[in-house]
Amino acid sequence: MPDASSRAVLALLVLLGGGVAALHAGDAAAADRMVPAALALGSAAVALVLARRARQLPQPVRRPWDALAVAGALLAAGQLLALARPARDLTSGGVEDLPTLLALPVSVAAAVLLLPPREQRRLGTRVWLDGLVVTGAVALLGDVLLSGLLDAVRGPAQGLIAVGYPLVGAVLCGVGLVTVTAVSEDRRRPAAWLLACFVAMAVVAVCGAAGRAPHAGAEPWRAVTALAWLTMLAAAVCAAAADRPGTGPARGRRRALPLRGGVVAHAAATAALLGLTGGVVVGRPMEVAEAVCAVLLLLLTSARTLFWALDAARLTRRLQRTEGWFRALVHSGDAVTVVLDATGAITSASGPVRAQLGRDEADLRGRLLVDLLHEEDADLVARVVAALDDGSSEGLPATGRLGAPDGSWRDVEVSGAARTGGRRTGDGLVLHLRDVTERRASHRELERMAYTDSLTGLPNRARFMAALQDALDRAGRGRSSCVLLVDLDGFKAVNDVAGHDAGDRLLREVADSLRAEARDTDLVARLGGDEFALVVDGGPAQALTLAERLVARLDSTRRHGETGPLLRVSASVGVTEVLAGADASATVREADLALRTVKAQGKNGVRASGEALVAESARRSRLARDLPTAITGGQLRLVFQPVAGTAERRVLGVEALVRWDHPELGVVSPEEFIGLAEEDGLIVPLQRWVLEQATTAHARLVACGRDLKLGVNMSVRHLQARCLVADVTRALQRSGLPPRMLMIEVTESVLMDDDERLLAELAELSALGCIVSLDDFGKGWSSLAYLARLPVQVLKMDRGFVSGIETDPRGAALVGSVIDLGRTLGMDVVAEGVETREQAEVLGRLGCRFLQGWLVGRPVAAADLPAVVDGFDPAVLPGPAPVPLAVP
């Protein structure tokens, strides 16, 4: 589409055309003065627009329009010279004809520059024949029209103008036709406008020659000449506007056969021969040159027709050969090729139609493909068309259900598609169809197995998480959903007392109960063990009502087996709403928090997540999300708490403790993020960082002459990862800290994991020279028999033992028994959480030699640790107590 400046010039040309017509219809003297001025103005304006348009286009696309702008400037100069010539006589030639004649070869150069590069230019004999036919036809037609006028021509200059102008017009028409035929498809439109410009230029030449002849009827010819001139300028503007930036000859593009050129050539030849014949009929004598030209024109046209026939025969053979290849290809494959017309009706079907589609080709032909598809798959063709329009393969292969004559449905896959006529939207389609019923059935079975719990037949955890993600998407669109976590109370007793078969039967009964209470739009899933979950399509009120019904239904006392005991089974339910913007794991954690609250409050009930639980869940989610960044981003720091010996009266060691300075939440306690690290699989990289930092800082302290042990807490998960020994070894090597100075502290939960591999891992640490300590001893469940097998040198009593020891004789007796146990097993005992002098005095009397807590010293940074160690006041420690002999 022309831009604003091009549209303005076209409007100017229209106004000038109206003015020129009015001048020629009125005063002839005024026309002699004003018409050259109007033509000069129009030519100059067009030259400026063409030059401006050329600057907007890249090289080499701009070159034709630069040349055409020069031609327009020459035409404007010629008209200005004609206007300036004193005592001008427009019927005679003059200096103004020189720029006009120079504009003609420049215009031809513009057409040549529009052609593809020489290495891509394949004009061929047919294109040249078309150009010669048009050139001869226009020359002959011009001679017929001007033959009566040429007799009145005076002088050689006038004769040259009268004969040369028509010949130049004929050459321009031939060159224009060759250009239209030879250019690539993307430049066919500007070439067509350029041909129109050349045709108008030919009209200018022929009518200009007629207007130069001194006869009474010359004035109308001059009017037509001026109007054709303005039409020529308008066509030049449209040609430049039609050439878009970025277009141009592209290597490898196929050029169509010169059909348009042949048609135009035949039409021009026919018009010229009819004009010559008509002149003869009305009594005009035929000259020898005209007869020779007519014969040559007939010979050229016949040759062109012969080439046309040869092309048709060659194309027919190629089409037959291609059709044979296509049929062989179609019938040799296992897919059915279906051709649809523009309405979607099947015009043909090839290949194993009966085997793949269950129908005969005759039964398919003429029927709409949409009518044969299942109503839920009626958009299959639309999806294929959309994929073709997008130019991508995302929509393919597409699958739908095709009806068979016996009423069954076959899964049919569209493996490929193309338009029958390129990318025109009104064309039909070629589809490649394949029966995939068996494959789809196998896929559905595999999908069912992957997303179904084998015991209960309910969806499993993976399917539940997918459904929860869909609920989160619906929440973003304003549709409410809730999550229910259901945990059975008393299920472990059923398994332990009545056996696992009874437990499996109970789980199947619970699954049936959940299905019965839930609606069709709700999803019931088994997450594992005795834990179930529901995604409820509704708000909190509906979810709480359903949860209460489930608790009432599942609360029962039943006998498992004919003579088995009566066992009571109930359910605890945690409810949370699915909120827009949340993630699936955070939603499950929030429901789990509510469930654990029910368990802590006595079980057999319902608890919905409140504001406190929401805040806690949000905080945990935030910490879990930010913890990886904290490990690598410098948000973690270490502090060291001293451990003192009552006998030595000084600090004997320090324990490294990790702290997290969150940029927004502030200081995060280890009780919060250590558990998150274990749940999210980050405990190993976290403790690896602690090891490297702590050993490096402690090595500097030892290098300054301080004989201190370093204690570092290690998780059982780190032991289970089978990389703790390698991490400790690497940290010691990097820091240069002697192994004997490092004490690895593991919690007593290691006692619950009767794994010989863990025992071997601890033994390797001991063999390496490190001290192994059992931390938080007495906090949980401990196996004393297994404790005796562990390569542990130190027991650290949990701070719960020490709290209240100064006023509780029973607690003091329990602490004494732990100290005696450690002494019997040859282990040093460290009391944690010592905060008062009274607690230290009791521990001293009981024979505890090592104390840790705020009484001894608070945790400090590594830089402050030397001052704490050197400035330690032994007066806070109790006097050494006599140590009983160890029991052999």
mmCIF file of N, CA and C in Angstrom, residues 95-202:
data_model
loop_
_atom_site.group_PDB
_atom_site.id
_atom_site.type_symbol
_atom_site.label_atom_id
_atom_site.label_comp_id
_atom_site.label_asym_id
_atom_site.label_seq_id
_atom_site.Cartn_x
_atom_site.Cartn_y
_atom_site.Cartn_z
ATOM 1 N N VAL A 95 15.221 21.349 -28.345
ATOM 2 C CA VAL A 95 16.157 20.884 -27.348
ATOM 3 C C VAL A 95 15.468 20.142 -26.213
ATOM 4 N N GLU A 96 14.163 20.413 -26.011
ATOM 5 C CA GLU A 96 13.445 19.737 -24.927
ATOM 6 C C GLU A 96 13.286 18.238 -25.169
ATOM 7 N N ASP A 97 13.440 17.780 -26.411
ATOM 8 C CA ASP A 97 13.301 16.352 -26.696
ATOM 9 C C ASP A 97 14.511 15.536 -26.231
ATOM 10 N N LEU A 98 15.672 16.227 -26.047
ATOM 11 C CA LEU A 98 16.884 15.500 -25.659
ATOM 12 C C LEU A 98 16.754 14.868 -24.263
ATOM 13 N N PRO A 99 16.355 15.599 -23.179
ATOM 14 C CA PRO A 99 16.163 14.930 -21.877
ATOM 15 C C PRO A 99 15.097 13.843 -21.921
ATOM 16 N N THR A 100 14.035 14.074 -22.738
ATOM 17 C CA THR A 100 12.977 13.069 -22.826
ATOM 18 C C THR A 100 13.509 11.783 -23.442
ATOM 19 N N LEU A 101 14.340 11.944 -24.505
ATOM 20 C CA LEU A 101 14.916 10.751 -25.128
ATOM 21 C C LEU A 101 15.902 10.056 -24.176
ATOM 22 N N LEU A 102 16.646 10.848 -23.367
ATOM 23 C CA LEU A 102 17.571 10.235 -22.412
ATOM 24 C C LEU A 102 16.822 9.470 -21.315
ATOM 25 N N ALA A 103 15.598 9.903 -21.006
ATOM 26 C CA ALA A 103 14.820 9.213 -19.972
ATOM 27 C C ALA A 103 14.434 7.797 -20.391
ATOM 28 N N LEU A 104 14.362 7.561 -21.723
ATOM 29 C CA LEU A 104 13.930 6.238 -22.186
ATOM 30 C C LEU A 104 14.955 5.146 -21.852
ATOM 31 N N PRO A 105 16.244 5.309 -22.190
ATOM 32 C CA PRO A 105 17.201 4.249 -21.793
ATOM 33 C C PRO A 105 17.360 4.120 -20.280
ATOM 34 N N VAL A 106 17.195 5.234 -19.555
ATOM 35 C CA VAL A 106 17.262 5.146 -18.086
ATOM 36 C C VAL A 106 16.108 4.297 -17.560
ATOM 37 N N SER A 107 14.918 4.452 -18.169
ATOM 38 C CA SER A 107 13.775 3.631 -17.761
ATOM 39 C C SER A 107 14.017 2.160 -18.078
ATOM 40 N N VAL A 108 14.615 1.904 -19.246
ATOM 41 C CA VAL A 108 14.959 0.519 -19.587
ATOM 42 C C VAL A 108 15.964 -0.037 -18.563
ATOM 43 N N ALA A 109 16.903 0.797 -18.136
ATOM 44 C CA ALA A 109 17.872 0.357 -17.126
ATOM 45 C C ALA A 109 17.167 0.009 -15.813
ATOM 46 N N ALA A 110 16.119 0.764 -15.461
ATOM 47 C CA ALA A 110 15.360 0.439 -14.251
ATOM 48 C C ALA A 110 14.742 -0.942 -14.350
ATOM 49 N N ALA A 111 14.207 -1.268 -15.545
ATOM 50 C CA ALA A 111 13.626 -2.602 -15.722
ATOM 51 C C ALA A 111 14.692 -3.679 -15.622
ATOM 52 N N VAL A 112 15.868 -3.431 -16.179
ATOM 53 C CA VAL A 112 16.953 -4.418 -16.113
ATOM 54 C C VAL A 112 17.410 -4.610 -14.674
ATOM 55 N N LEU A 113 17.489 -3.507 -13.905
ATOM 56 C CA LEU A 113 17.907 -3.609 -12.512
ATOM 57 C C LEU A 113 16.886 -4.348 -11.653
ATOM 58 N N LEU A 114 15.652 -4.384 -12.111
ATOM 59 C CA LEU A 114 14.625 -5.107 -11.359
ATOM 60 C C LEU A 114 14.742 -6.618 -11.534
ATOM 61 N N LEU A 115 15.468 -7.038 -12.560
ATOM 62 C CA LEU A 115 15.631 -8.468 -12.810
ATOM 63 C C LEU A 115 16.499 -9.099 -11.720
ATOM 64 N N PRO A 116 16.400 -10.425 -11.538
ATOM 65 C CA PRO A 116 17.269 -11.115 -10.572
ATOM 66 C C PRO A 116 18.728 -10.987 -10.967
ATOM 67 N N PRO A 117 19.662 -11.303 -10.047
ATOM 68 C CA PRO A 117 21.086 -11.294 -10.399
ATOM 69 C C PRO A 117 21.367 -12.224 -11.566
ATOM 70 N N ARG A 118 22.495 -11.963 -12.208
ATOM 71 C CA ARG A 118 22.815 -12.693 -13.439
ATOM 72 C C ARG A 118 22.875 -14.205 -13.215
ATOM 73 N N GLU A 119 23.420 -14.637 -12.042
ATOM 74 C CA GLU A 119 23.541 -16.070 -11.808
ATOM 75 C C GLU A 119 22.177 -16.720 -11.562
ATOM 76 N N GLN A 120 21.163 -15.904 -11.221
ATOM 77 C CA GLN A 120 19.823 -16.453 -10.993
ATOM 78 C C GLN A 120 18.866 -16.127 -12.136
ATOM 79 N N ARG A 121 19.336 -15.397 -13.141
ATOM 80 C CA ARG A 121 18.469 -14.938 -14.212
ATOM 81 C C ARG A 121 18.366 -16.013 -15.284
ATOM 82 N N ARG A 122 17.179 -16.553 -15.414
ATOM 83 C CA ARG A 122 16.943 -17.598 -16.420
ATOM 84 C C ARG A 122 15.803 -17.136 -17.323
ATOM 85 N N LEU A 123 16.149 -16.276 -18.313
ATOM 86 C CA LEU A 123 15.096 -15.715 -19.166
ATOM 87 C C LEU A 123 14.526 -16.766 -20.108
ATOM 88 N N GLY A 124 15.363 -17.457 -20.798
ATOM 89 C CA GLY A 124 14.881 -18.529 -21.654
ATOM 90 C C GLY A 124 14.349 -18.019 -22.991
ATOM 91 N N THR A 125 14.232 -18.948 -23.930
ATOM 92 C CA THR A 125 13.772 -18.619 -25.280
ATOM 93 C C THR A 125 12.346 -18.099 -25.269
ATOM 94 N N ARG A 126 11.500 -18.666 -24.434
ATOM 95 C CA ARG A 126 10.090 -18.280 -24.415
ATOM 96 C C ARG A 126 9.920 -16.836 -23.988
ATOM 97 N N VAL A 127 10.691 -16.415 -22.999
ATOM 98 C CA VAL A 127 10.586 -15.031 -22.534
ATOM 99 C C VAL A 127 11.024 -14.069 -23.631
ATOM 100 N N TRP A 128 12.149 -14.388 -24.312
ATOM 101 C CA TRP A 128 12.599 -13.517 -25.406
ATOM 102 C C TRP A 128 11.585 -13.478 -26.542
ATOM 103 N N LEU A 129 10.995 -14.610 -26.852
ATOM 104 C CA LEU A 129 9.971 -14.623 -27.901
ATOM 105 C C LEU A 129 8.794 -13.736 -27.527
ATOM 106 N N ASP A 130 8.348 -13.826 -26.276
ATOM 107 C CA ASP A 130 7.240 -12.975 -25.842
ATOM 108 C C ASP A 130 7.593 -11.507 -26.000
ATOM 109 N N GLY A 131 8.835 -11.135 -25.609
ATOM 110 C CA GLY A 131 9.244 -9.740 -25.741
ATOM 111 C C GLY A 131 9.300 -9.293 -27.187
ATOM 112 N N LEU A 132 9.836 -10.151 -28.074
ATOM 113 C CA LEU A 132 9.912 -9.798 -29.499
ATOM 114 C C LEU A 132 8.528 -9.683 -30.117
ATOM 115 N N VAL A 133 7.620 -10.586 -29.732
ATOM 116 C CA VAL A 133 6.262 -10.534 -30.282
ATOM 117 C C VAL A 133 5.578 -9.238 -29.881
ATOM 118 N N VAL A 134 5.678 -8.872 -28.600
ATOM 119 C CA VAL A 134 5.046 -7.635 -28.142
ATOM 120 C C VAL A 134 5.681 -6.427 -28.815
ATOM 121 N N THR A 135 7.036 -6.425 -28.924
ATOM 122 C CA THR A 135 7.706 -5.300 -29.572
ATOM 123 C C THR A 135 7.248 -5.155 -31.021
ATOM 124 N N GLY A 136 7.232 -6.256 -31.772
ATOM 125 C CA GLY A 136 6.789 -6.186 -33.164
ATOM 126 C C GLY A 136 5.330 -5.801 -33.288
ATOM 127 N N ALA A 137 4.494 -6.323 -32.382
ATOM 128 C CA ALA A 137 3.071 -6.019 -32.460
ATOM 129 C C ALA A 137 2.810 -4.542 -32.201
ATOM 130 N N VAL A 138 3.475 -3.971 -31.202
ATOM 131 C CA VAL A 138 3.267 -2.549 -30.903
ATOM 132 C C VAL A 138 3.817 -1.685 -32.032
ATOM 133 N N ALA A 139 4.971 -2.055 -32.580
ATOM 134 C CA ALA A 139 5.537 -1.284 -33.694
ATOM 135 C C ALA A 139 4.607 -1.327 -34.905
ATOM 136 N N LEU A 140 4.094 -2.505 -35.219
ATOM 137 C CA LEU A 140 3.190 -2.632 -36.362
ATOM 138 C C LEU A 140 1.897 -1.855 -36.123
ATOM 139 N N LEU A 141 1.353 -1.968 -34.912
ATOM 140 C CA LEU A 141 0.119 -1.257 -34.607
ATOM 141 C C LEU A 141 0.344 0.251 -34.661
ATOM 142 N N GLY A 142 1.507 0.736 -34.166
ATOM 143 C CA GLY A 142 1.795 2.171 -34.240
ATOM 144 C C GLY A 142 1.941 2.643 -35.678
ATOM 145 N N ASP A 143 2.556 1.834 -36.521
ATOM 146 C CA ASP A 143 2.710 2.202 -37.918
ATOM 147 C C ASP A 143 1.353 2.300 -38.602
ATOM 148 N N VAL A 144 0.458 1.359 -38.267
ATOM 149 C CA VAL A 144 -0.882 1.396 -38.859
ATOM 150 C C VAL A 144 -1.611 2.665 -38.439
ATOM 151 N N LEU A 145 -1.484 3.032 -37.158
ATOM 152 C CA LEU A 145 -2.205 4.203 -36.664
ATOM 153 C C LEU A 145 -1.619 5.498 -37.189
ATOM 154 N N LEU A 146 -0.293 5.544 -37.426
ATOM 155 C CA LEU A 146 0.358 6.797 -37.779
ATOM 156 C C LEU A 146 0.688 6.917 -39.255
ATOM 157 N N SER A 147 0.361 5.908 -40.025
ATOM 158 C CA SER A 147 0.770 5.929 -41.438
ATOM 159 C C SER A 147 0.181 7.119 -42.171
ATOM 160 N N GLY A 148 -1.049 7.488 -41.853
ATOM 161 C CA GLY A 148 -1.668 8.626 -42.549
ATOM 162 C C GLY A 148 -1.109 9.947 -42.093
ATOM 163 N N LEU A 149 -0.557 9.999 -40.913
ATOM 164 C CA LEU A 149 -0.038 11.248 -40.380
ATOM 165 C C LEU A 149 1.400 11.491 -40.781
ATOM 166 N N LEU A 150 2.142 10.413 -41.028
ATOM 167 C CA LEU A 150 3.563 10.578 -41.345
ATOM 168 C C LEU A 150 3.786 11.267 -42.683
ATOM 169 N N ASP A 151 2.780 11.248 -43.554
ATOM 170 C CA ASP A 151 2.949 11.904 -44.862
ATOM 171 C C ASP A 151 3.092 13.413 -44.724
ATOM 172 N N ALA A 152 2.532 13.959 -43.633
ATOM 173 C CA ALA A 152 2.592 15.416 -43.450
ATOM 174 C C ALA A 152 3.816 15.861 -42.661
ATOM 175 N N VAL A 153 4.688 14.952 -42.311
ATOM 176 C CA VAL A 153 5.866 15.291 -41.507
ATOM 177 C C VAL A 153 6.840 16.113 -42.341
ATOM 178 N N ARG A 154 7.397 17.175 -41.718
ATOM 179 C CA ARG A 154 8.321 18.058 -42.401
ATOM 180 C C ARG A 154 9.705 17.922 -41.785
ATOM 181 N N GLY A 155 10.690 17.734 -42.587
ATOM 182 C CA GLY A 155 12.068 17.758 -42.128
ATOM 183 C C GLY A 155 12.508 16.433 -41.530
ATOM 184 N N PRO A 156 13.858 16.224 -41.483
ATOM 185 C CA PRO A 156 14.375 14.961 -40.933
ATOM 186 C C PRO A 156 14.145 14.830 -39.440
ATOM 187 N N ALA A 157 14.225 15.922 -38.662
ATOM 188 C CA ALA A 157 14.010 15.821 -37.209
ATOM 189 C C ALA A 157 12.594 15.375 -36.912
ATOM 190 N N GLN A 158 11.663 15.996 -37.629
ATOM 191 C CA GLN A 158 10.290 15.616 -37.404
ATOM 192 C C GLN A 158 10.050 14.168 -37.826
ATOM 193 N N GLY A 159 10.693 13.759 -38.875
ATOM 194 C CA GLY A 159 10.528 12.374 -39.312
ATOM 195 C C GLY A 159 11.104 11.408 -38.304
ATOM 196 N N LEU A 160 12.251 11.794 -37.744
ATOM 197 C CA LEU A 160 12.854 10.929 -36.730
ATOM 198 C C LEU A 160 11.934 10.794 -35.520
ATOM 199 N N ILE A 161 11.308 11.913 -35.115
ATOM 200 C CA ILE A 161 10.402 11.878 -33.968
ATOM 201 C C ILE A 161 9.189 11.031 -34.287
ATOM 202 N N ALA A 162 8.618 11.247 -35.452
ATOM 203 C CA ALA A 162 7.392 10.545 -35.807
ATOM 204 C C ALA A 162 7.615 9.050 -35.924
ATOM 205 N N VAL A 163 8.810 8.632 -36.386
ATOM 206 C CA VAL A 163 9.071 7.189 -36.532
ATOM 207 C C VAL A 163 9.706 6.619 -35.258
ATOM 208 N N GLY A 164 10.619 7.387 -34.630
ATOM 209 C CA GLY A 164 11.357 6.870 -33.483
ATOM 210 C C GLY A 164 10.517 6.701 -32.238
ATOM 211 N N TYR A 165 9.590 7.641 -31.997
ATOM 212 C CA TYR A 165 8.776 7.548 -30.791
ATOM 213 C C TYR A 165 7.988 6.244 -30.745
ATOM 214 N N PRO A 166 7.272 5.864 -31.821
ATOM 215 C CA PRO A 166 6.544 4.581 -31.770
ATOM 216 C C PRO A 166 7.473 3.384 -31.590
ATOM 217 N N LEU A 167 8.650 3.433 -32.243
ATOM 218 C CA LEU A 167 9.569 2.300 -32.074
ATOM 219 C C LEU A 167 10.065 2.191 -30.636
ATOM 220 N N VAL A 168 10.360 3.344 -30.043
ATOM 221 C CA VAL A 168 10.780 3.325 -28.645
ATOM 222 C C VAL A 168 9.667 2.782 -27.756
ATOM 223 N N GLY A 169 8.424 3.182 -28.027
ATOM 224 C CA GLY A 169 7.302 2.659 -27.249
ATOM 225 C C GLY A 169 7.179 1.157 -27.378
ATOM 226 N N ALA A 170 7.407 0.643 -28.574
ATOM 227 C CA ALA A 170 7.334 -0.802 -28.773
ATOM 228 C C ALA A 170 8.418 -1.523 -27.985
ATOM 229 N N VAL A 171 9.643 -0.963 -28.011
ATOM 230 C CA VAL A 171 10.741 -1.584 -27.265
ATOM 231 C C VAL A 171 10.437 -1.582 -25.769
ATOM 232 N N LEU A 172 9.880 -0.462 -25.280
ATOM 233 C CA LEU A 172 9.551 -0.393 -23.858
ATOM 234 C C LEU A 172 8.532 -1.454 -23.473
ATOM 235 N N CYS A 173 7.514 -1.660 -24.299
ATOM 236 C CA CYS A 173 6.520 -2.689 -23.991
ATOM 237 C C CYS A 173 7.159 -4.075 -23.956
ATOM 238 N N GLY A 174 8.065 -4.350 -24.892
ATOM 239 C CA GLY A 174 8.725 -5.650 -24.890
ATOM 240 C C GLY A 174 9.602 -5.839 -23.663
ATOM 241 N N VAL A 175 10.373 -4.807 -23.310
ATOM 242 C CA VAL A 175 11.224 -4.900 -22.126
ATOM 243 C C VAL A 175 10.381 -5.084 -20.861
ATOM 244 N N GLY A 176 9.276 -4.347 -20.781
ATOM 245 C CA GLY A 176 8.406 -4.478 -19.609
ATOM 246 C C GLY A 176 7.833 -5.868 -19.475
ATOM 247 N N LEU A 177 7.427 -6.469 -20.582
ATOM 248 C CA LEU A 177 6.875 -7.819 -20.528
ATOM 249 C C LEU A 177 7.949 -8.831 -20.097
ATOM 250 N N VAL A 178 9.164 -8.686 -20.632
ATOM 251 C CA VAL A 178 10.250 -9.576 -20.236
ATOM 252 C C VAL A 178 10.522 -9.456 -18.730
ATOM 253 N N THR A 179 10.462 -8.245 -18.215
ATOM 254 C CA THR A 179 10.712 -8.037 -16.787
ATOM 255 C C THR A 179 9.658 -8.718 -15.931
ATOM 256 N N VAL A 180 8.390 -8.544 -16.310
ATOM 257 C CA VAL A 180 7.314 -9.172 -15.538
ATOM 258 C C VAL A 180 7.463 -10.682 -15.516
ATOM 259 N N THR A 181 7.856 -11.256 -16.626
ATOM 260 C CA THR A 181 7.971 -12.712 -16.709
ATOM 261 C C THR A 181 9.193 -13.234 -15.981
ATOM 262 N N ALA A 182 10.277 -12.459 -15.975
ATOM 263 C CA ALA A 182 11.556 -12.982 -15.477
ATOM 264 C C ALA A 182 11.771 -12.754 -13.993
ATOM 265 N N VAL A 183 11.072 -11.794 -13.369
ATOM 266 C CA VAL A 183 11.346 -11.519 -11.963
ATOM 267 C C VAL A 183 10.787 -12.630 -11.079
ATOM 268 N N SER A 184 11.275 -12.676 -9.842
ATOM 269 C CA SER A 184 10.762 -13.649 -8.882
ATOM 270 C C SER A 184 9.362 -13.240 -8.435
ATOM 271 N N GLU A 185 8.683 -14.193 -7.798
ATOM 272 C CA GLU A 185 7.276 -13.984 -7.462
ATOM 273 C C GLU A 185 7.076 -12.797 -6.521
ATOM 274 N N ASP A 186 8.013 -12.566 -5.596
ATOM 275 C CA ASP A 186 7.818 -11.489 -4.629
ATOM 276 C C ASP A 186 7.974 -10.107 -5.249
ATOM 277 N N ARG A 187 8.531 -10.032 -6.490
ATOM 278 C CA ARG A 187 8.664 -8.740 -7.154
ATOM 279 C C ARG A 187 7.798 -8.654 -8.407
ATOM 280 N N ARG A 188 6.879 -9.609 -8.522
ATOM 281 C CA ARG A 188 6.001 -9.621 -9.687
ATOM 282 C C ARG A 188 5.073 -8.399 -9.700
ATOM 283 N N ARG A 189 4.598 -7.980 -8.537
ATOM 284 C CA ARG A 189 3.669 -6.851 -8.481
ATOM 285 C C ARG A 189 4.328 -5.531 -8.907
ATOM 286 N N PRO A 190 5.501 -5.157 -8.335
ATOM 287 C CA PRO A 190 6.126 -3.923 -8.845
ATOM 288 C C PRO A 190 6.500 -4.010 -10.316
ATOM 289 N N ALA A 191 6.879 -5.218 -10.789
ATOM 290 C CA ALA A 191 7.193 -5.357 -12.218
ATOM 291 C C ALA A 191 5.953 -5.132 -13.074
ATOM 292 N N ALA A 192 4.793 -5.599 -12.594
ATOM 293 C CA ALA A 192 3.557 -5.390 -13.344
ATOM 294 C C ALA A 192 3.222 -3.900 -13.431
ATOM 295 N N TRP A 193 3.405 -3.176 -12.322
ATOM 296 C CA TRP A 193 3.180 -1.728 -12.375
ATOM 297 C C TRP A 193 4.188 -1.047 -13.318
ATOM 298 N N LEU A 194 5.418 -1.540 -13.332
ATOM 299 C CA LEU A 194 6.408 -0.964 -14.234
ATOM 300 C C LEU A 194 6.023 -1.217 -15.695
ATOM 301 N N LEU A 195 5.449 -2.407 -15.980
ATOM 302 C CA LEU A 195 4.959 -2.666 -17.334
ATOM 303 C C LEU A 195 3.840 -1.694 -17.693
ATOM 304 N N ALA A 196 2.935 -1.437 -16.719
ATOM 305 C CA ALA A 196 1.875 -0.460 -16.980
ATOM 306 C C ALA A 196 2.467 0.921 -17.258
ATOM 307 N N CYS A 197 3.548 1.259 -16.528
ATOM 308 C CA CYS A 197 4.232 2.533 -16.778
ATOM 309 C C CYS A 197 4.797 2.572 -18.190
ATOM 310 N N PHE A 198 5.381 1.468 -18.656
ATOM 311 C CA PHE A 198 5.957 1.430 -19.993
ATOM 312 C C PHE A 198 4.873 1.470 -21.065
ATOM 313 N N VAL A 199 3.745 0.804 -20.824
ATOM 314 C CA VAL A 199 2.638 0.867 -21.782
ATOM 315 C C VAL A 199 2.144 2.306 -21.921
ATOM 316 N N ALA A 200 2.002 2.997 -20.762
ATOM 317 C CA ALA A 200 1.597 4.399 -20.811
ATOM 318 C C ALA A 200 2.647 5.236 -21.533
ATOM 319 N N MET A 201 3.930 4.893 -21.327
ATOM 320 C CA MET A 201 4.999 5.602 -22.025
ATOM 321 C C MET A 201 4.921 5.356 -23.528
ATOM 322 N N ALA A 202 4.554 4.147 -23.919
ATOM 323 C CA ALA A 202 4.375 3.860 -25.348
ATOM 324 C C ALA A 202 3.223 4.675 -25.924
#
